[in-house]
PDB file of C-alpha atoms in Angstrom:
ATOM      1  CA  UNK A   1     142.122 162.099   7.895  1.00 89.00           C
ATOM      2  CA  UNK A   2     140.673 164.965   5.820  1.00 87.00           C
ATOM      3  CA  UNK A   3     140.111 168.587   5.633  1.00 92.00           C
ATOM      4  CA  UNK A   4     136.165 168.070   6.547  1.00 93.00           C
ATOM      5  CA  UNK A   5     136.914 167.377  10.044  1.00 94.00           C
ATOM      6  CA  UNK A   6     139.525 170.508  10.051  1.00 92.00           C
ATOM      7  CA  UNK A   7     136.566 172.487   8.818  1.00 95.00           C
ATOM      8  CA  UNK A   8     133.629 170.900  11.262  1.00 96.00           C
ATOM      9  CA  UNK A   9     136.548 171.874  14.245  1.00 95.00           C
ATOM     10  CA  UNK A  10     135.685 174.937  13.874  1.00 94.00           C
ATOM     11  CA  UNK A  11     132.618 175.047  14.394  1.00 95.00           C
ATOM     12  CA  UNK A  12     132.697 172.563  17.348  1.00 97.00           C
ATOM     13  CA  UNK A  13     131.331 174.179  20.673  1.00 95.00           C
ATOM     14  CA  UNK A  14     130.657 170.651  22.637  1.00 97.00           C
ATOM     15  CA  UNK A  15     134.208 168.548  23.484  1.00 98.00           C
ATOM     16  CA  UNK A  16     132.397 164.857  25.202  1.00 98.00           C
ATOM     17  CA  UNK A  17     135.217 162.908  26.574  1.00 97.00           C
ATOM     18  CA  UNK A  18     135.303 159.332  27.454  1.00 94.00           C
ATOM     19  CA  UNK A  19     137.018 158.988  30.957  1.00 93.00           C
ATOM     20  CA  UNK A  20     138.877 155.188  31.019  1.00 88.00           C
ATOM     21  CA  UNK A  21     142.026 155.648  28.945  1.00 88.00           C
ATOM     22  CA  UNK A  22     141.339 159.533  28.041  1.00 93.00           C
ATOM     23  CA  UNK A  23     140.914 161.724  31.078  1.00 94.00           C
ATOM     24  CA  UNK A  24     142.075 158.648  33.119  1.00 92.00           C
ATOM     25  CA  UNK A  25     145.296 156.455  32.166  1.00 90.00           C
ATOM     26  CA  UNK A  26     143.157 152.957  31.532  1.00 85.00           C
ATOM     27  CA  UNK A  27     145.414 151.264  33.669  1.00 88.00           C
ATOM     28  CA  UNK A  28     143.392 150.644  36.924  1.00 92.00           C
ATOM     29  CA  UNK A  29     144.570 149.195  40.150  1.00 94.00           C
ATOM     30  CA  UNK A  30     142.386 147.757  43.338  1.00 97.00           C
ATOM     31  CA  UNK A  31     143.152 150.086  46.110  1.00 96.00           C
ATOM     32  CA  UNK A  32     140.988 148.863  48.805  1.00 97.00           C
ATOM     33  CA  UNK A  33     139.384 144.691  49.853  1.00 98.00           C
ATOM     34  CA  UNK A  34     136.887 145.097  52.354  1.00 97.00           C
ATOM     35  CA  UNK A  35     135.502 141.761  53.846  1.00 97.00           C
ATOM     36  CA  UNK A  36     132.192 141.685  55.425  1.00 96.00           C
ATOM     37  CA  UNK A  37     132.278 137.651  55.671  1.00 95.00           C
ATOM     38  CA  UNK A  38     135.680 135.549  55.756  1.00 94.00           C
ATOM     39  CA  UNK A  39     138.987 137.596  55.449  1.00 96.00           C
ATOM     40  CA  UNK A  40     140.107 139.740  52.741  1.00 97.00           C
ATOM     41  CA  UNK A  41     142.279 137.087  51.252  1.00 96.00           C
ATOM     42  CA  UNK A  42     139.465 134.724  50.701  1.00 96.00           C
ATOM     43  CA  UNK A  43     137.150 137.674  49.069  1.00 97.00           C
ATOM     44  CA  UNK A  44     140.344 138.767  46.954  1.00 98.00           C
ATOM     45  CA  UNK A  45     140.659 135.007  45.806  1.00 97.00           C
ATOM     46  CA  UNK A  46     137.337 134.319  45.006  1.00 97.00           C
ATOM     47  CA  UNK A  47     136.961 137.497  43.184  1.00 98.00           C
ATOM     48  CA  UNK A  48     140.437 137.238  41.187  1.00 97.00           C
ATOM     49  CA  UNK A  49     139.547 133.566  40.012  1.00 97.00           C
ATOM     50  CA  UNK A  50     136.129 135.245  38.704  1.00 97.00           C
ATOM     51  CA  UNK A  51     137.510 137.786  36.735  1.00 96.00           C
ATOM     52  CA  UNK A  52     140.954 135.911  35.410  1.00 94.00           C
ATOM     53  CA  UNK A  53     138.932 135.382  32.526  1.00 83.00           C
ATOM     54  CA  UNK A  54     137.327 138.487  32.197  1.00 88.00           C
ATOM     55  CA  UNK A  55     138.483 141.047  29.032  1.00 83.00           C
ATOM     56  CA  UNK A  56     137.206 143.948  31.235  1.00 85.00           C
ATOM     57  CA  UNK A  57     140.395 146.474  32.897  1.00 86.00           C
ATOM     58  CA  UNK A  58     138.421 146.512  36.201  1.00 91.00           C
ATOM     59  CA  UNK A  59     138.303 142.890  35.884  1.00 94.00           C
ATOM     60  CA  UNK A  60     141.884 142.315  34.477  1.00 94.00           C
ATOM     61  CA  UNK A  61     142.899 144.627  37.564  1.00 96.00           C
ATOM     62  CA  UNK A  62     141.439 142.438  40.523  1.00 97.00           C
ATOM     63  CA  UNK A  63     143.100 139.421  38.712  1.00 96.00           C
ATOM     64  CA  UNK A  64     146.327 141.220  38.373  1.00 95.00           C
ATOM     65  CA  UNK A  65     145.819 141.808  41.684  1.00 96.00           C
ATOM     66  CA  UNK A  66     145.402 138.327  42.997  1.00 96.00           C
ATOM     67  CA  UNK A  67     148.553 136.897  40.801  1.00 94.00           C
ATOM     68  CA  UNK A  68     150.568 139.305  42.457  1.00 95.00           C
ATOM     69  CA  UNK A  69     149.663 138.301  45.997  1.00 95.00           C
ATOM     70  CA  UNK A  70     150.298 134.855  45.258  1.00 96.00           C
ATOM     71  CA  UNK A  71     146.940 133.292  45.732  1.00 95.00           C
ATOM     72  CA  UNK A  72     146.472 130.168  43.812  1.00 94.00           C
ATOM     73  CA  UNK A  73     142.979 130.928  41.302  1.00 93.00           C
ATOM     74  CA  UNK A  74     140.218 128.291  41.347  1.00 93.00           C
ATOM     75  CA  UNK A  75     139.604 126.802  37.556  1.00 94.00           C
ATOM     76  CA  UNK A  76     136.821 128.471  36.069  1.00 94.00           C
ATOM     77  CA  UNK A  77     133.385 126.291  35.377  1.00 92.00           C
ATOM     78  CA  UNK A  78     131.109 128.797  33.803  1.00 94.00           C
ATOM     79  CA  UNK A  79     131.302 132.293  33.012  1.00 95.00           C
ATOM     80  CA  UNK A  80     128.654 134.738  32.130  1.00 95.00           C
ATOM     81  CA  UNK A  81     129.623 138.806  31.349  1.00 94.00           C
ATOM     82  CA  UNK A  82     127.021 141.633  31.852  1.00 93.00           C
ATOM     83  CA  UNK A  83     127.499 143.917  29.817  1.00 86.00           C
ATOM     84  CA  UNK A  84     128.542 147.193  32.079  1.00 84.00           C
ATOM     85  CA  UNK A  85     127.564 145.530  35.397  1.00 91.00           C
ATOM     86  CA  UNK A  86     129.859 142.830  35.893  1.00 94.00           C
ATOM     87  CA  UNK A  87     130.490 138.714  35.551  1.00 96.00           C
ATOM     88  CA  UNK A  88     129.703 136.148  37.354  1.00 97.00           C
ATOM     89  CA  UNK A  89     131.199 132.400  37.675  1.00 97.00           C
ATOM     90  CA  UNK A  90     131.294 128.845  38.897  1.00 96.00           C
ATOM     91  CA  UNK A  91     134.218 127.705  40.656  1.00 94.00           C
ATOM     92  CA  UNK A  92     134.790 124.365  42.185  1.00 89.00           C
ATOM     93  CA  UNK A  93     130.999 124.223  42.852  1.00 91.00           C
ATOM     94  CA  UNK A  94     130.889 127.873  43.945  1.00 95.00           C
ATOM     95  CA  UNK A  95     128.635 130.603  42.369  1.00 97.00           C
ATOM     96  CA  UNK A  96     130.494 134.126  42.594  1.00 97.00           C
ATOM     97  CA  UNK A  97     129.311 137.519  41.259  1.00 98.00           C
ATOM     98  CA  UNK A  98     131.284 140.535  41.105  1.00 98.00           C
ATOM     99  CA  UNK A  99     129.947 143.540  39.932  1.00 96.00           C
ATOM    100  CA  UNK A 100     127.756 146.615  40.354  1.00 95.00           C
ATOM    101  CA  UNK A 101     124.619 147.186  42.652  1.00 94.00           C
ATOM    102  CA  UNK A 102     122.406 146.837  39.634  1.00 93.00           C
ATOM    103  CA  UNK A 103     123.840 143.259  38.432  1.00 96.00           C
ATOM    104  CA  UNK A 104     123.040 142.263  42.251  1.00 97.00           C
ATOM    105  CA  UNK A 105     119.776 143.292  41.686  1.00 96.00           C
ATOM    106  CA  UNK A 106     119.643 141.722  38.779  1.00 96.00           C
ATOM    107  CA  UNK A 107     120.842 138.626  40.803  1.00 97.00           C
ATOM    108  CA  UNK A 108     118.708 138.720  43.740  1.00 97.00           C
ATOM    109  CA  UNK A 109     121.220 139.594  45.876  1.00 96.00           C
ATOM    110  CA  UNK A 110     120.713 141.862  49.143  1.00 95.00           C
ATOM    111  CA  UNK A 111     123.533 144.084  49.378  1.00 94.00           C
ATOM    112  CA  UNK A 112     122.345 146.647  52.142  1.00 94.00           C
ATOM    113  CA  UNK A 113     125.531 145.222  54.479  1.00 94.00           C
ATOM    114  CA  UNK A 114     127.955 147.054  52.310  1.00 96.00           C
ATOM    115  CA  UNK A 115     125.814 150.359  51.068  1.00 96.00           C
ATOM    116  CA  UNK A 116     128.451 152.372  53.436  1.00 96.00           C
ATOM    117  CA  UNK A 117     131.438 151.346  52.389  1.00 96.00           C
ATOM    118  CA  UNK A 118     130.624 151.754  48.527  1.00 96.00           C
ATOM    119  CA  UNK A 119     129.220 154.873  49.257  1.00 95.00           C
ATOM    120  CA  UNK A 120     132.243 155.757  50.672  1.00 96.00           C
ATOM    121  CA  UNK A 121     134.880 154.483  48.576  1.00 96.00           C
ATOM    122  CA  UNK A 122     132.586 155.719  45.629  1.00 93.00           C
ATOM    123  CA  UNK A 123     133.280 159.576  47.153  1.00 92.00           C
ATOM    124  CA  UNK A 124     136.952 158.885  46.802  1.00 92.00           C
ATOM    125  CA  UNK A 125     136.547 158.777  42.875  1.00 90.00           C
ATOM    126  CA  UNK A 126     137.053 154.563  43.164  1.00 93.00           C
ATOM    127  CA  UNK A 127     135.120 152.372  41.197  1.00 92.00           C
ATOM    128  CA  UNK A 128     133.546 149.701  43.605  1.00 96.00           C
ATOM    129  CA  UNK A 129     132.585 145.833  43.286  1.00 97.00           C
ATOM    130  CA  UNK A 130     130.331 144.101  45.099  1.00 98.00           C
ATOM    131  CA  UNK A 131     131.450 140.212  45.364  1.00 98.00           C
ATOM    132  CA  UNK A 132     128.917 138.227  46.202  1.00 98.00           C
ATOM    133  CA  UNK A 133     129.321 133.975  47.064  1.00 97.00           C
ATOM    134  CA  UNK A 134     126.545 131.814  46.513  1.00 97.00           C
ATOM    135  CA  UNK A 135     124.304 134.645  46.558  1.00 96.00           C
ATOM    136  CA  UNK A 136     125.589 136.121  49.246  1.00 97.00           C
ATOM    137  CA  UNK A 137     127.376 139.292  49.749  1.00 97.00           C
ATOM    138  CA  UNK A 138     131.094 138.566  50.744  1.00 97.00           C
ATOM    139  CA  UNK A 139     132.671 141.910  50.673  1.00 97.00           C
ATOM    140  CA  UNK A 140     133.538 144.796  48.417  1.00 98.00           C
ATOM    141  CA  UNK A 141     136.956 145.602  46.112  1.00 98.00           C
ATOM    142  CA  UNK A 142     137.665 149.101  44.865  1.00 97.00           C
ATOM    143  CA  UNK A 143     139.342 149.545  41.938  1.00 96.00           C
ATOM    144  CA  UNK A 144     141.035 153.124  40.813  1.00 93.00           C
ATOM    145  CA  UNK A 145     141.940 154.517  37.989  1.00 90.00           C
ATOM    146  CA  UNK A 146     144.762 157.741  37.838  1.00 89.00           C
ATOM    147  CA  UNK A 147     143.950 160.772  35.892  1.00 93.00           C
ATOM    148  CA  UNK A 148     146.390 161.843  33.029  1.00 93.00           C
ATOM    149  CA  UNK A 149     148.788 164.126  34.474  1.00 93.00           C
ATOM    150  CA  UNK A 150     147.510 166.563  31.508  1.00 95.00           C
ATOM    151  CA  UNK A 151     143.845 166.101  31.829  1.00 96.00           C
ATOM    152  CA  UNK A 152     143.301 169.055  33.942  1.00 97.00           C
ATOM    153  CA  UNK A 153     145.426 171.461  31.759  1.00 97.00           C
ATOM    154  CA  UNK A 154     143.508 169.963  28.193  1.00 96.00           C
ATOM    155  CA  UNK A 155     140.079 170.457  30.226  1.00 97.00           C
ATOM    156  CA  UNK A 156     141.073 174.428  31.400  1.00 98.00           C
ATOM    157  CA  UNK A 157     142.564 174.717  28.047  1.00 97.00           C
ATOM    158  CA  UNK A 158     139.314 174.125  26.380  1.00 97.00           C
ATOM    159  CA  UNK A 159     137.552 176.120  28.741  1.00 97.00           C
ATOM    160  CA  UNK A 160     139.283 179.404  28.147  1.00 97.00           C
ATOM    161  CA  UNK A 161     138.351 178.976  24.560  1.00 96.00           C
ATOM    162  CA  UNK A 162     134.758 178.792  25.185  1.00 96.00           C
ATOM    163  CA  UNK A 163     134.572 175.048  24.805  1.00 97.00           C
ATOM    164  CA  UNK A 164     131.854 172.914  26.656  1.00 97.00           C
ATOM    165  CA  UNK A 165     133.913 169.595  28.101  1.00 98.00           C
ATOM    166  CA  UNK A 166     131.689 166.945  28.857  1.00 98.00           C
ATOM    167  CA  UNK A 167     132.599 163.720  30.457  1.00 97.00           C
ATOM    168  CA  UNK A 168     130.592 160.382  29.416  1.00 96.00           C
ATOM    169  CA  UNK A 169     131.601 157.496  31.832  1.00 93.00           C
ATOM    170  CA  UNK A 170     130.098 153.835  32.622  1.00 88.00           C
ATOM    171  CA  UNK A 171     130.992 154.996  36.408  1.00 88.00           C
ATOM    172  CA  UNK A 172     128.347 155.574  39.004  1.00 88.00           C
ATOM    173  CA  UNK A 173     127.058 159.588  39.665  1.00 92.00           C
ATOM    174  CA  UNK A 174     129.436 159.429  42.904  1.00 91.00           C
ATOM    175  CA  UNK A 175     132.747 158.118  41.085  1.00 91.00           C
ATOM    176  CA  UNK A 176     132.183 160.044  37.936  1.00 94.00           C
ATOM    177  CA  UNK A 177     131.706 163.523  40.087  1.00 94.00           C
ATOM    178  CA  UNK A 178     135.070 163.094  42.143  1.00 93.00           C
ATOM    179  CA  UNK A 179     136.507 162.534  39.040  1.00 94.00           C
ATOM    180  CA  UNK A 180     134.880 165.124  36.909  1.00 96.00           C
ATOM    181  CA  UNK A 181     136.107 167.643  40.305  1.00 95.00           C
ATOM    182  CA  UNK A 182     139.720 166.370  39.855  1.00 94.00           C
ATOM    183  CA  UNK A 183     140.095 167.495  36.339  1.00 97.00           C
ATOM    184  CA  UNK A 184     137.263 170.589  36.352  1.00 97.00           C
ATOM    185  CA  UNK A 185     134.272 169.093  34.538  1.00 97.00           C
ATOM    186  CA  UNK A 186     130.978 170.125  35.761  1.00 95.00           C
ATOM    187  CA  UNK A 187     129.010 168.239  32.890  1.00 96.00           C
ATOM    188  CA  UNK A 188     129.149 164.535  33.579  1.00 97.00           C
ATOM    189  CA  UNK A 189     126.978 161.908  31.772  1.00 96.00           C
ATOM    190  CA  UNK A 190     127.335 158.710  34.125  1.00 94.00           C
ATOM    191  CA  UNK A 191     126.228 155.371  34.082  1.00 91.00           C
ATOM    192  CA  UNK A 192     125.747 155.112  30.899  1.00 93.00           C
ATOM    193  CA  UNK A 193     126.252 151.383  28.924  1.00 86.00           C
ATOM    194  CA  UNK A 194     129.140 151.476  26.331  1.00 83.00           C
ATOM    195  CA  UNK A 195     125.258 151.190  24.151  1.00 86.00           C
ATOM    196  CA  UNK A 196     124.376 154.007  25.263  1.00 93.00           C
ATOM    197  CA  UNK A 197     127.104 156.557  24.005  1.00 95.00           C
ATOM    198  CA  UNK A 198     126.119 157.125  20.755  1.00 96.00           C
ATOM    199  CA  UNK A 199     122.330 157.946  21.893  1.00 96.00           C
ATOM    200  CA  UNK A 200     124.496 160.579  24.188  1.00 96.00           C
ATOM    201  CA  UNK A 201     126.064 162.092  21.393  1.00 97.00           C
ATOM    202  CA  UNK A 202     122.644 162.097  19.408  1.00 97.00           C
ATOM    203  CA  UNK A 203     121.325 163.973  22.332  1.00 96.00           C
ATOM    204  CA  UNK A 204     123.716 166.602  22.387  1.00 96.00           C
ATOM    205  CA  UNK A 205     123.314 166.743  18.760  1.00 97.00           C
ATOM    206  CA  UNK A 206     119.501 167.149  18.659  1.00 97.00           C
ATOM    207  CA  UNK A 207     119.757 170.297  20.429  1.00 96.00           C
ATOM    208  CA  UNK A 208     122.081 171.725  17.379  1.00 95.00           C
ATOM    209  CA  UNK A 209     125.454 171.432  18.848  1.00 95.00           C
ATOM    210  CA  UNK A 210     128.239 170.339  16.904  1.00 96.00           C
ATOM    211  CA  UNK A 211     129.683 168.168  19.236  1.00 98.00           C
ATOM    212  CA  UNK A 212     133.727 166.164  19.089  1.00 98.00           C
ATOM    213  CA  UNK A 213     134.201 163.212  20.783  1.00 97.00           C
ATOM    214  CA  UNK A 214     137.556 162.045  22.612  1.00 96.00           C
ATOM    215  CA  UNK A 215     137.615 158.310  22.907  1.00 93.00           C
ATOM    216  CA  UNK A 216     139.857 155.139  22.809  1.00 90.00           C
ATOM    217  CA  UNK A 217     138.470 152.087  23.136  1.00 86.00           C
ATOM    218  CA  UNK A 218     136.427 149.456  21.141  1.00 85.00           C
ATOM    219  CA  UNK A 219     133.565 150.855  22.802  1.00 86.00           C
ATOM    220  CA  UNK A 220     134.142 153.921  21.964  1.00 91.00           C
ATOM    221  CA  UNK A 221     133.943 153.922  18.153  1.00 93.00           C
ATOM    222  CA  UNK A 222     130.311 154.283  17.726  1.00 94.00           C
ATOM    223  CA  UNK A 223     130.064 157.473  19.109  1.00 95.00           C
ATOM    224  CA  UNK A 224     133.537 158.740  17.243  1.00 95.00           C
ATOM    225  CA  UNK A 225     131.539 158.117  14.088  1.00 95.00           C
ATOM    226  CA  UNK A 226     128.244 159.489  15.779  1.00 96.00           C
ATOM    227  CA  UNK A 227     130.153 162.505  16.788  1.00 97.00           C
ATOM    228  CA  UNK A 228     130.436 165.749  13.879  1.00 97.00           C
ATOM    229  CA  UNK A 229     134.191 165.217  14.539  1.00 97.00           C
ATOM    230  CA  UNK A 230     135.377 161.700  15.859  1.00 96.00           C
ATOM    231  CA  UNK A 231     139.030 162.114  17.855  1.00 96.00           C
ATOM    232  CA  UNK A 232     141.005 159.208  18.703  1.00 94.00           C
ATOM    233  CA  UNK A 233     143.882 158.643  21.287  1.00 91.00           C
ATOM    234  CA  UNK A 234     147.068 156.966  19.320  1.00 87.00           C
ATOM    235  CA  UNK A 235     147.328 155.056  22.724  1.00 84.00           C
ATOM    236  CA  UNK A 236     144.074 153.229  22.307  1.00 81.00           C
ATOM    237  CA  UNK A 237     142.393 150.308  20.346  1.00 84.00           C
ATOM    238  CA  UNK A 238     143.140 150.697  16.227  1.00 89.00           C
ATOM    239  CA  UNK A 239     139.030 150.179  15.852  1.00 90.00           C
ATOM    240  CA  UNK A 240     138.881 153.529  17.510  1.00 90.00           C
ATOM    241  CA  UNK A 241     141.670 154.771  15.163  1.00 90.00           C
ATOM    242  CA  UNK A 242     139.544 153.234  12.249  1.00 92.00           C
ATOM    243  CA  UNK A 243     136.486 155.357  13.708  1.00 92.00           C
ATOM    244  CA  UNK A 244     137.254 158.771  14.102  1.00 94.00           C
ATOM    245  CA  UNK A 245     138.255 161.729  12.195  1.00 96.00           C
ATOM    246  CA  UNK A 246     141.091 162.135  13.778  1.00 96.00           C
ATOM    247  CA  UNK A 247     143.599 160.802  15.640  1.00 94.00           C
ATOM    248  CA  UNK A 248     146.450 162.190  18.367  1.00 93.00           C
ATOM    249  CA  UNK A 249     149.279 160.508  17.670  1.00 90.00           C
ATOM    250  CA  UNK A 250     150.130 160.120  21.563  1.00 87.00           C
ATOM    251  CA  UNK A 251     148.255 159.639  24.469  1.00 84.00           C
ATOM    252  CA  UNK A 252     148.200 163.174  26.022  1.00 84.00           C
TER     253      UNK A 252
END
């Protein structure tokens, strides 16, 4: 959008990428239901009438999900979103959760039954949910997102020029590493809250880096204007557009 940003490039020795719909496509899918009480259908259905109004992708996905096997979703009651952990709902009487080990925490929910299989799943570069049913834990669905055929090449790219890529990801440490080892980042900032990405940036900053950020959603846009150069995907959200410096006009 102007020649300061061409200038700053220059000059930029830190590239922090945000993973969902920049390294990875942003189109995630559930790859694995894993019932520890009832069947798998039951969990998926709970969890898909849960999320069906969630805004979230990982949300959108199990709900996708659910649609497409036909299960008929339970009217929701109530619905309360937290913020990088997960939602939770009322349905026909029913109180279900699905979300991270910290919202079940949060919760009050014991959820030693399925440490194994997240752990697991977690290794395989899969985001996983915990569903829990009147706070109880019901089971686990993974969700996965695929990496940008290009992501790889862009990161070695970078690389060879003496660039820094960073990746900054809501993810777990586990999820975040098997993806940062799929596309050859070794400098991974996980778990961090979509708040939390512009006190990143100002982190990197404060040690006198000039630092670009790749991003493309609404969450994204603080840190784009945080960042000494701000660089938008021409895939993602137009308030990301509106945020950084510049923008690619595709997604790759």
């Amino acid at each position: 959008k102007c020649g300061e940003a061409c200038q700053t490039l220059q000059e930029v020795k830190t590239v922090v990428f945000d993973k969902t719909g920049t390294i990875t496509k942003g189109k995630p899918e559930v790859t694995d239901v894993i019932a520890v009480v009832g069947t798998e259908r039951e969990l998926l259905q709970a969890a898909a009438s849960a999320e069906s109004g969630s805004e979230h992708p990982l949300g959108r996905a199990i709900a996708k999900r659910g649609s497409a096997d036909g299960l008929l979703l339970s009217p929701i009651e109530r619905f309360t979103s937290y913020t990088g952990r997960g939602i939770t709902a009322e349905l026909g009487g029913r109180k279900v959760a699905v979300g991270s080990r910290k919202l079940m925490h949060e919760l009050g929910v014991a959820a030693a039954s399925v440490e194994e299989s997240v752990v697991a799943l977690e290794d395989e570069g899969k985001t996983a949910m915990l569903v829990a049913i009147d706070d109880q834990i019901n089971g686990v669905i993974a969700v996965a997102d695929t990496v940008k055929e290009d992501s790889a090449a862009a990161i070695e790219a970078l690389q060879k020029m003496g660039l820094t890529p960073v990746m900054i990801t809501g993810d777990n440490k586990r999820t975040a590493a098997a993806i940062g080892r799929a596309v050859g980042i070794t400098s991974i900032l996980a778990e961090v809250l979509p708040e939390g990405k512009v006190e990143a940036i100002k982190r990197l900053q404060s040690e006198g880096l000039k630092v670009a950020m790749v991003g493309d959603g609404i969450n994204d846009a603080p840190a784009l204007a945080q960042a000494d150069v701000g660089i938008a995907i021409g895939t993602g959200t137009d308030i990301a557009i509106e945020a950084s410096d510049v923008t690619l006009v595709r997604g790759n």
